[in-house]
Amino acid sequence: MKEVGRITAQFPEGMQKSALLRVLHLAQAEFGWLSVPVMDYVARLLHLNPVEVYEVATFYSMYDTKPMGKVKLEVCRTGPCMIEGAERIVKYIEYKLGIKDSETTADGVFTLKTVECLGACGYAPMLQAGEKFHEHLTEAKVDELIEQYKANPVVNYMGM
Amino acid sequence: MARKLLLENAHIEGIHTYDVYRKNGGYRSVEKALKSMSPEDVVEEVKKSGLRGRGGAGFPTGMKWGFIAKPEGVPRHLLCNADESEPGTFKDRYLMEKIPHLLIEGMIVSSFALGANHSYIYIRGEYMYVLRILETAIAEAYANGWLGKNIMGSGFNLDLSVSPGAGAYICGEETALIESLEGKRGNPRMKPPFPAVRGLWQRPTVVNNVETIAAVVPIVNEGGDAYAQIGIGRSTGTKLISAGGNINKPGVYEIEMNITVEEFIYSDTYCGGIKNGKKLKACVPGGSSVPILPHYLVSKTAAGQDRLMTYESLSDGGFATGSMLGSGGFIVYDEDQCIVRNTWNFTRFYHHESCGQCSPCREGTGWMEKVLHRLENGHGKIEDIDLLWDIQRKIEGNTICPLGDAAAWPVASAIRHFREEFAWHVKEPKACLERNYGLVADRTFETVTA
Ligand SMILES: Cc1cc2nc3c(=O)[nH]c(=O)nc-3n(C[C@H](O)[C@H](O)[C@H](O)COP(=O)(O)O)c2cc1C
Ligand code: SF4
Ligand code: FES
């Protein structure tokens, strides 16, 4: 709540709606995904009509409006990563975890999500988990990452 | 050794902290501007420098600043565009992560020039850790009196905040960015009115790229004339190029805009040549939106002149035989890369990122994606090539914002220069899949060989 106050204070009086994107990030970090009750809560916090929150939550690809695993592996699939082997990395993760793109493992730990260019094209292939960029991926690195997150399924997101 | 104006100190240990940055000459431009210059003087230096927008369009920055409306009693805003989502581009992230204070310093001087008292950095949501680096640096700047009320006793007040996006390429377009910063969906606005007249919260607003704003620092320090002496013609100063693809040394390079493309790709100072001893097939020199160049048009223009890393030289020959400097997202393709697959991949990207407001963009990108997908996967017909040509022509120029053009150009240029490769996909439907990828859908992972 203190954080919400700090964020809204960055905008002029009456423009608190500008805080919406950041507050939705906070809410998602806290609750894992944006359910209708969570979005309604955000709407009340910022004195908005719930529809204003829904339409934003569904527009931006970083917001999840369905439940996610504890660790989202967001693999970049765009051109520069693709030519450095991103498709193989996606296939390998699918094979390792036994899931397809946008599915979650049965134990609820991992969700695989392919995403568009994350601004790391020179360090391809890459994936993002929470805030962290994992670059220059190889199959061995993916093995390592998966082990690490299995043992400790925590990612840092929004500093939480 | 090439001169660096932005990244010169990037390798100094601790340069992201205030103390080290300040010790290395940081915030001098703020002292100079606030103590001895008027806002108009700063605008004048920027005009003299010839600085052009580094976000992609290359519009002269001083001229853009000159357009900002100044109605009595209405606040103005400077917005920094740190959305950086153009595939191939990763220079702004590098700059903000390594030397966050350089951007903050640029924001202060530029806000002073524009008479803005509350400025914002809009950063893509995926760069959340960079947002926190910036916020730490901003707190240091406040603590040391560079932000806040009455900066250095000059009477100039400035607040600076950072606000995140949430995963939408379109929010890099300036009016979509403004909508997003207002807490809405990133739907581009019709222009006019231009942001310079009615932007953020309907107030006069300037949107500039991270690198553009950072470049104002050396311009104020050294003077616009000195800056203009670097480079060639209307390509003045230095440019950050983020180089990726099949090269030996991918990364972010600051170049003086006078070197040749040949030198940039092959010299060890920069990309270090093509990886694995392969040959160059093609190059996209300015981010995914700009036309692709086949190898024979990379080092030389159609007229046989050396191609330079400048706005003018890269676009020499127009769209027939040239491309654009764009955002400086330099993507290199070796001889094994499939142009059809790359074009399909880019088109999927644009389809995914279309905001959906205009039907030529929304439907056209989806249609192109489908046709390219079937060509790439061995189900294409020879007429599909002309069909693609036709669709991209119907998108270009018929949309609210330039995303439509950005989606059309890669398709047009790929067909223009690689039509035979498209036709080969029709004639030999399986050859490409087997040759390049080993990723045919019905195979399991284990049977794939590298
Ligand atoms: C679809 C689209 C995406 C864009 N993305 C970016 C971006 O990520 N970063 C950026 O600085 N400019 C981007 N631009 C250009 C901006 O609209 C704008 O021209 C630029 O921020 C102006 O700053 P400059 O004059 O300093 O280059 C984009 C434009 C379009 C049409
Ligand atoms: S061109 Fe595409 S992205 Fe731009 S406004 Fe139209 S539909 Fe939206
Ligand atoms: S293409 Fe993957 S990070 Fe840019």
XYZ file of C-alpha atoms and ligand atoms in Angstrom:
653
model
C 0.000 0.000 0.000
C 2.836 2.352 0.818
C 4.328 1.492 -2.547
C 1.022 2.330 -4.260
C 1.021 5.701 -2.538
C 4.553 6.377 -3.699
C 3.656 5.477 -7.281
C 0.495 7.583 -7.491
C 2.382 10.534 -5.991
C 4.548 10.609 -9.133
C 1.620 11.937 -11.151
C -0.269 15.198 -10.888
C -3.491 15.467 -8.909
C -6.320 13.745 -10.750
C -4.002 11.720 -12.981
C -3.669 8.724 -10.679
C -4.784 6.468 -13.495
C -1.239 6.786 -14.825
C -0.121 4.544 -11.970
C -2.234 1.673 -13.285
C 0.388 -0.272 -15.233
C 2.848 -0.250 -12.391
C 0.251 -1.134 -9.787
C -0.883 -4.055 -11.925
C 2.724 -5.287 -12.006
C 2.777 -5.081 -8.210
C -0.516 -6.917 -7.927
C 0.683 -9.641 -10.256
C 3.906 -10.029 -8.294
C 1.875 -10.356 -5.097
C -0.885 -12.680 -6.316
C 0.832 -14.516 -9.179
C -1.760 -13.544 -11.763
C -4.552 -11.037 -12.306
C -7.880 -12.591 -11.349
C -11.074 -10.563 -11.533
C -11.112 -9.929 -7.770
C -7.516 -8.731 -7.930
C -8.326 -6.385 -10.814
C -11.392 -5.104 -8.961
C -9.219 -4.453 -5.956
C -6.776 -2.457 -8.083
C -9.702 -0.501 -9.516
C -10.849 0.443 -6.001
C -7.317 1.435 -4.990
C -6.988 3.839 -7.904
C -10.641 4.957 -7.980
C -11.177 3.560 -11.445
C -14.021 1.775 -13.129
C -13.192 -1.971 -13.176
C -13.537 -1.987 -16.976
C -10.652 0.455 -17.236
C -8.494 -2.088 -15.435
C -9.719 -5.111 -17.416
C -9.041 -3.479 -20.755
C -5.490 -2.629 -19.762
C -4.796 -6.031 -18.204
C -5.840 -7.787 -21.400
C -3.942 -5.480 -23.751
C -0.423 -5.960 -22.412
C 1.321 -9.274 -22.853
C 3.127 -9.228 -19.512
C -0.114 -9.480 -17.567
C -1.502 -12.935 -17.009
C -5.227 -13.251 -16.617
C -5.034 -16.940 -15.830
C -3.025 -18.834 -13.201
C 0.679 -19.333 -13.853
C 3.404 -21.556 -12.486
C 5.684 -20.185 -9.795
C 8.469 -19.682 -12.327
C 7.628 -18.359 -15.755
C 10.272 -19.169 -18.338
C 9.776 -16.534 -21.006
C 11.810 -17.487 -24.031
C 12.373 -14.943 -26.769
C 11.386 -16.332 -30.153
C 11.957 -13.295 -32.393
C 14.251 -13.234 -35.464
C 17.665 -12.423 -33.985
C 17.164 -15.038 -31.260
C 15.664 -17.490 -33.721
C 18.719 -17.438 -35.970
C 20.875 -18.177 -32.943
C 18.838 -21.230 -32.007
C 15.858 -20.060 -29.927
C 13.535 -22.627 -31.496
C 15.751 -25.447 -30.340
C 15.792 -24.033 -26.841
C 11.998 -23.884 -26.788
C 11.787 -27.463 -28.046
C 14.305 -28.546 -25.460
C 12.392 -26.954 -22.600
C 9.166 -28.491 -23.873
C 10.888 -31.871 -23.936
C 12.501 -31.439 -20.501
C 9.349 -30.269 -18.772
C 6.829 -32.239 -20.799
C 4.764 -29.148 -21.555
C 4.031 -26.998 -24.580
C 4.162 -23.256 -25.005
C 1.909 -21.465 -22.445
C 1.355 -24.626 -20.392
C 2.234 -25.203 -16.756
C 3.883 -28.287 -15.271
C 1.649 -30.526 -13.146
C 3.547 -29.581 -9.972
C 2.752 -25.937 -10.653
C 6.393 -24.898 -10.729
C 7.048 -23.958 -14.343
C 5.124 -22.167 -17.049
C 6.677 -21.901 -20.489
C 5.853 -18.768 -22.420
C 7.329 -17.699 -25.718
C 7.663 -13.954 -25.990
C 8.807 -11.357 -28.488
C 12.182 -9.604 -28.502
C 13.348 -8.657 -25.013
C 16.203 -6.381 -26.013
C 18.938 -8.956 -25.538
C 19.373 -9.930 -29.179
C 23.168 -9.836 -29.056
C 23.223 -12.347 -26.228
C 20.903 -14.839 -27.887
C 19.283 -17.210 -27.310
C 17.830 -15.955 -24.081
C 14.982 -16.270 -21.629
C 13.674 -14.170 -18.797
C 12.610 -15.574 -15.433
C 11.129 -12.917 -13.183
C 13.353 -9.910 -13.680
C 16.399 -11.932 -14.529
C 17.741 -12.280 -18.068
C 19.447 -15.605 -18.764
C 21.498 -15.173 -21.918
C 23.662 -17.248 -24.278
C 21.508 -20.282 -23.523
C 22.645 -23.789 -24.282
C 20.946 -27.050 -23.428
C 23.366 -27.489 -20.531
C 22.453 -24.055 -19.211
C 18.778 -24.871 -19.470
C 19.378 -28.070 -17.471
C 21.109 -26.033 -14.810
C 18.385 -23.403 -14.665
C 15.647 -25.957 -14.367
C 17.461 -27.732 -11.541
C 18.057 -24.475 -9.759
C 14.451 -23.316 -9.980
C 13.116 -26.756 -9.082
C 15.123 -26.633 -5.861
C 14.095 -23.062 -5.165
C 11.083 -21.947 -7.189
C 11.388 -18.270 -6.417
C 11.932 -15.459 -8.871
C 12.483 -11.825 -8.149
C 9.838 -9.645 -9.714
C 9.099 -5.985 -8.969
C 11.669 -6.315 -6.216
C 9.360 -8.703 -4.344
C 40.756 5.131 -32.055
C 37.206 6.233 -32.562
C 35.889 8.889 -30.259
C 33.203 7.935 -27.805
C 30.881 10.546 -26.416
C 28.355 8.391 -24.574
C 30.073 5.174 -23.616
C 33.560 6.498 -22.985
C 33.262 5.914 -19.238
C 30.986 2.897 -19.430
C 33.744 0.531 -18.336
C 34.761 2.426 -15.213
C 34.095 0.428 -12.081
C 31.117 1.832 -10.193
C 30.182 4.388 -12.876
C 26.520 3.619 -12.195
C 26.892 5.260 -8.778
C 26.632 8.987 -8.295
C 30.033 9.521 -6.715
C 32.021 7.788 -9.426
C 29.945 9.387 -12.181
C 30.407 12.840 -10.703
C 34.156 12.331 -10.201
C 34.423 11.521 -13.890
C 32.916 14.798 -14.971
C 29.251 13.957 -14.553
C 26.610 16.708 -14.282
C 28.951 19.317 -15.782
C 26.417 20.018 -18.514
C 23.763 20.838 -15.910
C 26.121 23.253 -14.178
C 26.974 24.876 -17.472
C 23.402 25.121 -18.742
C 21.797 26.336 -15.537
C 24.539 28.809 -14.675
C 25.461 30.289 -18.006
C 22.821 29.449 -20.604
C 19.182 30.236 -21.272
C 16.798 27.475 -22.379
C 16.915 28.987 -25.871
C 20.721 28.739 -25.858
C 20.491 25.017 -25.170
C 17.973 24.540 -28.001
C 20.294 26.524 -30.251
C 23.286 24.276 -29.451
C 21.198 21.194 -30.166
C 20.121 22.699 -33.484
C 23.746 23.451 -34.365
C 24.809 19.940 -33.446
C 22.627 18.455 -36.168
C 21.551 15.741 -33.707
C 18.834 13.535 -35.162
C 16.453 11.348 -33.201
C 18.053 8.031 -32.320
C 14.765 6.192 -31.837
C 14.367 5.266 -35.475
C 12.948 8.100 -37.522
C 16.012 10.356 -37.431
C 14.068 13.593 -37.110
C 16.252 16.626 -36.188
C 15.981 17.017 -32.426
C 16.517 20.780 -32.253
C 13.761 21.347 -34.778
C 11.401 19.085 -32.862
C 12.100 21.011 -29.686
C 11.398 24.218 -31.548
C 7.869 23.011 -32.327
C 6.739 22.654 -28.725
C 3.766 24.883 -27.994
C 4.095 27.265 -25.062
C 0.616 28.321 -24.031
C 0.534 30.472 -20.916
C 0.062 28.575 -17.672
C 0.014 25.065 -19.185
C 2.740 22.666 -17.985
C 4.911 20.987 -20.608
C 6.478 17.542 -20.444
C 9.532 15.730 -21.705
C 9.086 11.975 -22.058
C 11.990 9.669 -22.552
C 11.194 6.734 -24.789
C 12.896 3.725 -23.194
C 10.458 1.230 -24.656
C 13.174 -0.305 -26.855
C 11.220 -3.137 -28.447
C 12.331 -3.006 -32.062
C 13.796 -6.468 -32.687
C 17.556 -6.226 -33.009
C 17.803 -3.192 -30.730
C 19.364 -3.388 -27.266
C 21.459 -0.247 -26.985
C 19.243 1.766 -24.649
C 19.201 -1.020 -22.088
C 22.998 -1.081 -22.179
C 23.273 2.657 -21.707
C 20.740 2.823 -18.869
C 22.208 -0.161 -17.076
C 25.824 0.978 -17.324
C 25.521 4.744 -16.936
C 22.062 5.624 -15.651
C 23.232 9.057 -14.561
C 24.045 10.001 -18.153
C 20.382 9.657 -19.064
C 19.316 11.536 -15.946
C 21.786 14.321 -16.704
C 20.443 14.512 -20.250
C 16.877 14.612 -18.939
C 17.700 17.567 -16.684
C 19.374 19.634 -19.399
C 16.713 18.764 -21.988
C 13.848 19.502 -19.596
C 15.473 22.844 -18.847
C 15.641 23.594 -22.572
C 11.959 22.733 -23.012
C 10.726 24.385 -19.843
C 9.399 21.104 -18.489
C 9.124 20.736 -14.729
C 8.028 17.139 -14.511
C 9.559 14.641 -16.880
C 9.091 10.919 -17.232
C 11.085 7.972 -18.458
C 8.754 5.355 -19.942
C 10.583 2.041 -19.850
C 9.407 -1.310 -21.170
C 8.094 -3.536 -18.386
C 10.545 -6.310 -19.169
C 13.364 -3.979 -18.106
C 12.071 -3.858 -14.533
C 15.530 -4.340 -13.082
C 16.760 -1.402 -15.149
C 13.865 0.664 -13.845
C 15.154 0.050 -10.346
C 18.711 0.981 -11.356
C 17.280 4.247 -12.703
C 15.221 4.888 -9.582
C 18.272 4.377 -7.384
C 20.226 6.824 -9.523
C 17.351 9.323 -9.499
C 17.239 9.182 -5.694
C 20.978 9.959 -5.668
C 20.427 12.880 -8.027
C 17.705 14.286 -5.741
C 19.927 13.814 -2.686
C 22.694 15.782 -4.361
C 20.503 18.637 -5.456
C 20.334 17.915 -9.206
C 16.603 17.277 -9.081
C 13.829 18.889 -7.094
C 13.174 22.516 -6.324
C 15.432 25.393 -7.317
C 18.238 23.290 -8.756
C 21.633 24.881 -7.998
C 19.891 28.084 -7.005
C 18.821 28.652 -10.605
C 15.115 28.803 -9.896
C 14.567 25.798 -12.196
C 12.474 22.978 -10.693
C 12.394 19.468 -12.026
C 10.851 16.210 -10.899
C 11.799 13.029 -12.710
C 9.893 9.734 -12.530
C 10.129 6.359 -14.219
C 7.064 4.477 -15.340
C 6.934 0.953 -16.780
C 5.127 -0.485 -19.776
C 3.917 -4.059 -19.705
C 4.884 -5.810 -22.899
C 3.682 -4.027 -26.031
C 5.963 -3.030 -28.905
C 3.419 -0.487 -30.058
C 4.010 1.605 -26.928
C 7.306 2.688 -28.496
C 5.262 4.720 -30.962
C 5.114 8.127 -29.347
C 1.358 8.639 -29.147
C 0.787 5.069 -27.957
C 3.470 5.698 -25.356
C 1.526 8.720 -24.161
C -1.705 6.726 -23.953
C 0.105 4.023 -22.024
C 1.642 6.526 -19.638
C -1.876 7.783 -18.999
C -2.743 4.277 -17.835
C -4.594 3.140 -20.939
C -4.224 0.603 -23.738
C -1.432 1.551 -26.125
C -3.575 2.648 -29.061
C -1.801 5.248 -31.209
C -3.609 8.551 -31.647
C -4.476 10.226 -34.909
C -2.112 13.078 -35.768
C -2.625 16.014 -35.789
C -2.760 17.232 -33.124
C 0.888 16.396 -32.606
C 2.253 15.737 -29.112
C 4.145 19.042 -29.302
C 0.721 20.684 -29.089
C -1.380 18.123 -27.247
C 0.466 15.202 -25.741
C 0.514 13.800 -22.228
C -2.705 14.838 -20.462
C -3.365 17.092 -23.477
C -0.322 19.190 -22.616
C 2.562 20.096 -24.957
C 4.956 17.152 -24.918
C 8.221 16.089 -26.483
C 9.075 12.401 -26.792
C 12.721 11.506 -27.332
C 14.706 8.308 -27.372
C 17.146 7.458 -24.537
C 20.200 7.858 -26.742
C 18.985 11.186 -28.145
C 18.621 12.605 -24.653
C 21.984 11.254 -23.562
C 23.630 12.898 -26.587
C 22.498 16.316 -25.367
C 25.066 16.035 -22.559
C 28.202 16.099 -24.765
C 26.501 18.643 -27.019
C 26.102 21.070 -24.133
C 29.561 20.276 -22.762
C 31.502 20.572 -26.007
C 29.180 22.824 -27.992
C 26.956 21.984 -30.930
C 29.581 22.890 -33.512
C 32.117 20.462 -32.113
C 29.513 17.698 -32.160
C 28.584 18.510 -35.748
C 32.190 18.065 -36.822
C 31.994 14.343 -36.130
C 30.376 12.277 -38.847
C 29.511 12.954 -42.458
C 26.910 15.272 -43.977
C 23.654 15.300 -42.044
C 24.750 12.275 -40.007
C 26.516 14.066 -37.205
C 28.002 12.740 -34.015
C 28.216 9.209 -32.762
C 25.607 6.459 -32.895
C 25.081 3.426 -30.737
C 24.731 0.297 -32.811
C 23.540 -2.925 -31.254
C 24.913 -5.720 -33.354
C 23.519 -9.228 -33.302
C 22.959 -12.274 -35.474
C 25.656 -14.493 -36.930
C 28.732 -12.449 -36.062
C 31.753 -13.134 -33.899
C 31.347 -10.228 -31.523
C 27.748 -9.238 -30.898
C 27.264 -6.280 -28.601
C 26.717 -2.538 -28.346
C 29.184 -0.299 -30.158
C 29.481 3.446 -30.295
C 30.608 4.472 -33.746
C 31.467 7.790 -35.299
C 29.149 8.122 -38.257
C 31.890 7.951 -40.860
C 33.010 4.320 -40.909
C 32.078 1.883 -43.650
C 29.655 -0.981 -43.188
C 32.459 -3.285 -44.320
C 34.643 -2.104 -41.462
C 31.788 -2.409 -39.002
C 31.070 -6.019 -39.907
C 34.599 -7.293 -40.421
C 36.938 -5.322 -38.202
C 37.850 -6.696 -34.792
C 36.993 -3.377 -33.199
C 33.348 -4.109 -33.993
C 31.543 -7.265 -35.121
C 34.702 -9.237 -35.905
C 33.326 -10.893 -39.038
C 30.833 -13.660 -39.677
C 30.709 -16.508 -37.179
C 32.093 -19.956 -37.954
C 33.882 -18.706 -41.056
C 30.624 -18.538 -42.976
C 29.693 -16.089 -45.686
C 27.448 -13.079 -45.325
C 24.014 -13.571 -46.839
C 22.080 -10.497 -45.803
C 21.878 -7.704 -43.289
C 19.089 -5.754 -41.621
C 20.953 -2.632 -40.548
C 18.420 -0.708 -38.485
C 16.054 -2.980 -36.595
C 13.480 -5.458 -37.915
C 11.337 -2.775 -39.592
C 13.875 -1.609 -42.130
C 14.405 -3.252 -45.525
C 16.755 -6.232 -45.653
C 19.863 -5.887 -47.829
C 21.285 -8.819 -49.778
C 25.053 -9.320 -49.365
C 25.946 -7.523 -52.596
C 24.243 -4.334 -51.401
C 25.694 -4.363 -47.883
C 29.229 -3.086 -48.407
C 28.541 -1.216 -51.635
C 25.623 0.838 -52.844
C 24.033 0.008 -56.196
C 26.139 2.802 -57.660
C 29.262 0.991 -56.506
C 30.227 3.358 -53.727
C 31.308 2.230 -50.285
C 28.293 1.998 -48.014
C 28.800 3.990 -44.817
C 27.201 3.700 -41.402
C 25.241 6.920 -41.885
C 21.581 7.825 -42.353
C 22.169 8.888 -45.951
C 24.417 6.097 -47.133
C 22.351 3.282 -45.649
C 19.281 4.633 -47.383
C 21.116 5.291 -50.640
C 19.113 3.812 -53.493
C 15.811 4.218 -51.672
C 13.841 1.084 -51.028
C 14.915 -0.405 -54.363
C 18.524 -0.962 -53.319
C 18.902 0.682 -49.920
C 17.666 0.404 -46.373
C 17.728 2.657 -43.280
C 19.851 3.316 -40.208
C 16.668 3.158 -38.127
C 17.270 2.411 -34.473
C 20.729 0.966 -35.063
C 19.616 -2.618 -34.499
C 22.115 -4.302 -36.799
C 21.228 -7.926 -37.618
C 23.592 -10.065 -39.662
C 22.564 -13.259 -41.477
C 24.979 -15.936 -42.596
C 24.599 -18.125 -45.654
C 22.604 -20.797 -43.781
C 19.768 -18.527 -42.759
C 16.406 -18.801 -44.425
C 14.975 -15.509 -45.603
C 11.433 -16.874 -45.833
C 11.543 -18.110 -42.271
C 12.974 -14.829 -41.043
C 10.305 -12.864 -42.889
C 7.597 -15.105 -41.475
C 9.025 -14.635 -37.986
C 9.035 -10.839 -38.318
C 5.526 -10.816 -39.748
C 4.276 -12.907 -36.858
C 5.874 -10.335 -34.583
C 4.044 -7.440 -36.241
C 0.780 -9.330 -36.253
C 1.205 -10.055 -32.549
C 2.034 -6.418 -31.838
C -0.603 -4.717 -33.996
C -2.916 -2.780 -31.709
C -5.823 -3.695 -33.962
C -7.248 -0.224 -34.567
C -6.834 -0.175 -38.354
C -8.017 -3.067 -40.469
C -5.195 -2.979 -43.070
C -2.664 -3.493 -40.276
C -4.674 -5.898 -38.128
C -5.911 -8.103 -40.992
C -2.999 -7.590 -43.357
C -0.320 -8.657 -40.887
C -2.354 -11.735 -39.952
C -2.861 -12.639 -43.566
C 0.807 -12.209 -44.432
C 1.754 -14.330 -41.450
C -0.501 -17.130 -42.675
C 0.769 -17.028 -46.240
C 4.395 -16.923 -45.126
C 3.802 -19.761 -42.711
C 2.474 -21.975 -45.460
C 5.323 -21.032 -47.797
C 7.892 -21.812 -45.144
C 6.250 -25.094 -44.271
C 6.052 -26.449 -47.785
C 2.396 -25.743 -48.542
C 2.876 -22.597 -50.578
C 1.853 -21.833 -54.122
C 3.800 -19.711 -56.549
C 0.963 -17.149 -56.633
C 1.491 -16.620 -52.912
C 4.534 -14.504 -53.640
C 2.525 -11.964 -55.644
C -0.248 -12.203 -53.102
C 2.186 -11.172 -50.354
C 3.442 -8.323 -52.487
C -0.109 -7.176 -52.948
C -1.024 -7.335 -49.265
C 2.017 -5.405 -48.089
C 1.295 -2.672 -50.641
C -2.224 -2.331 -49.337
C -0.982 -1.900 -45.771
C 1.758 0.606 -46.445
C 0.598 4.172 -45.996
C -2.961 3.215 -45.100
C -2.755 3.138 -41.331
C -2.908 5.445 -38.325
C 0.635 4.809 -37.185
C 3.815 3.614 -38.906
C 3.608 0.072 -37.497
C 1.752 -0.824 -40.671
C 4.692 0.370 -42.792
C 7.129 -1.324 -40.452
C 5.316 -4.599 -41.090
C 5.154 -4.078 -44.839
C 8.777 -3.111 -45.555
C 10.500 -6.327 -44.446
C 8.127 -8.361 -46.616
C 8.530 -6.079 -49.623
C 12.312 -6.038 -49.420
C 12.577 -9.796 -48.870
C 10.528 -10.451 -51.991
C 12.373 -7.794 -53.940
C 15.799 -9.252 -53.250
C 15.079 -12.919 -52.561
C 12.164 -13.807 -54.835
C 14.007 -16.890 -56.056
C 14.317 -18.207 -52.540
C 10.557 -17.833 -52.073
C 9.999 -19.699 -55.345
C 12.429 -22.428 -54.258
C 10.256 -23.010 -51.178
C 7.332 -23.718 -53.483
C 9.259 -25.947 -55.855
C 11.135 -27.874 -53.164
C 8.636 -27.853 -50.318
C 10.637 -30.048 -47.961
C 14.169 -28.968 -48.772
C 14.275 -25.895 -46.596
C 12.880 -27.545 -43.517
C 15.288 -30.413 -43.742
C 18.269 -28.316 -44.601
C 17.983 -25.596 -42.066
C 16.203 -26.560 -38.984
C 15.535 -30.196 -38.239
C 12.463 -28.956 -36.480
C 9.640 -30.396 -38.558
C 6.596 -30.493 -36.345
C 6.008 -34.242 -36.369
C 9.454 -35.208 -35.136
C 10.200 -35.749 -31.486
C 13.030 -33.893 -29.888
C 15.328 -36.885 -29.488
C 15.540 -37.561 -33.191
C 16.627 -34.058 -33.991
C 20.261 -33.747 -34.811
C 22.102 -30.512 -34.382
C 5.717 0.906 -33.955
C 6.761 1.871 -33.487
C 7.610 1.520 -32.462
C 8.570 2.411 -31.995
N 9.385 2.023 -30.978
C 10.289 2.904 -30.491
C 11.114 2.555 -29.385
O 11.031 1.432 -28.857
N 11.993 3.464 -28.918
C 12.096 4.713 -29.468
O 12.872 5.513 -28.997
N 11.333 5.073 -30.515
C 10.428 4.206 -31.030
N 9.635 4.591 -32.072
C 9.768 5.968 -32.596
C 8.932 6.935 -31.769
O 7.616 6.989 -32.264
C 9.485 8.333 -31.804
O 9.686 8.691 -33.123
C 10.787 8.486 -31.069
O 10.677 8.039 -29.745
C 11.179 9.913 -31.078
O 12.394 10.094 -30.422
P 13.692 10.569 -31.209
O 13.288 11.738 -32.061
O 14.623 10.929 -30.129
O 14.142 9.421 -32.022
C 8.670 3.689 -32.572
C 7.827 4.034 -33.623
C 6.885 3.138 -34.080
C 5.990 3.542 -35.191
S -1.077 0.743 -37.892
Fe -1.427 -1.096 -36.656
S -0.472 -0.646 -34.700
Fe -0.689 1.339 -35.763
S -2.646 2.141 -35.059
Fe -3.095 0.972 -36.882
S -3.595 -1.111 -36.138
Fe -2.585 -0.020 -34.472
S 15.314 -11.132 -30.620
Fe 15.455 -12.134 -28.724
S 16.031 -10.566 -27.409
Fe 15.811 -9.524 -29.308
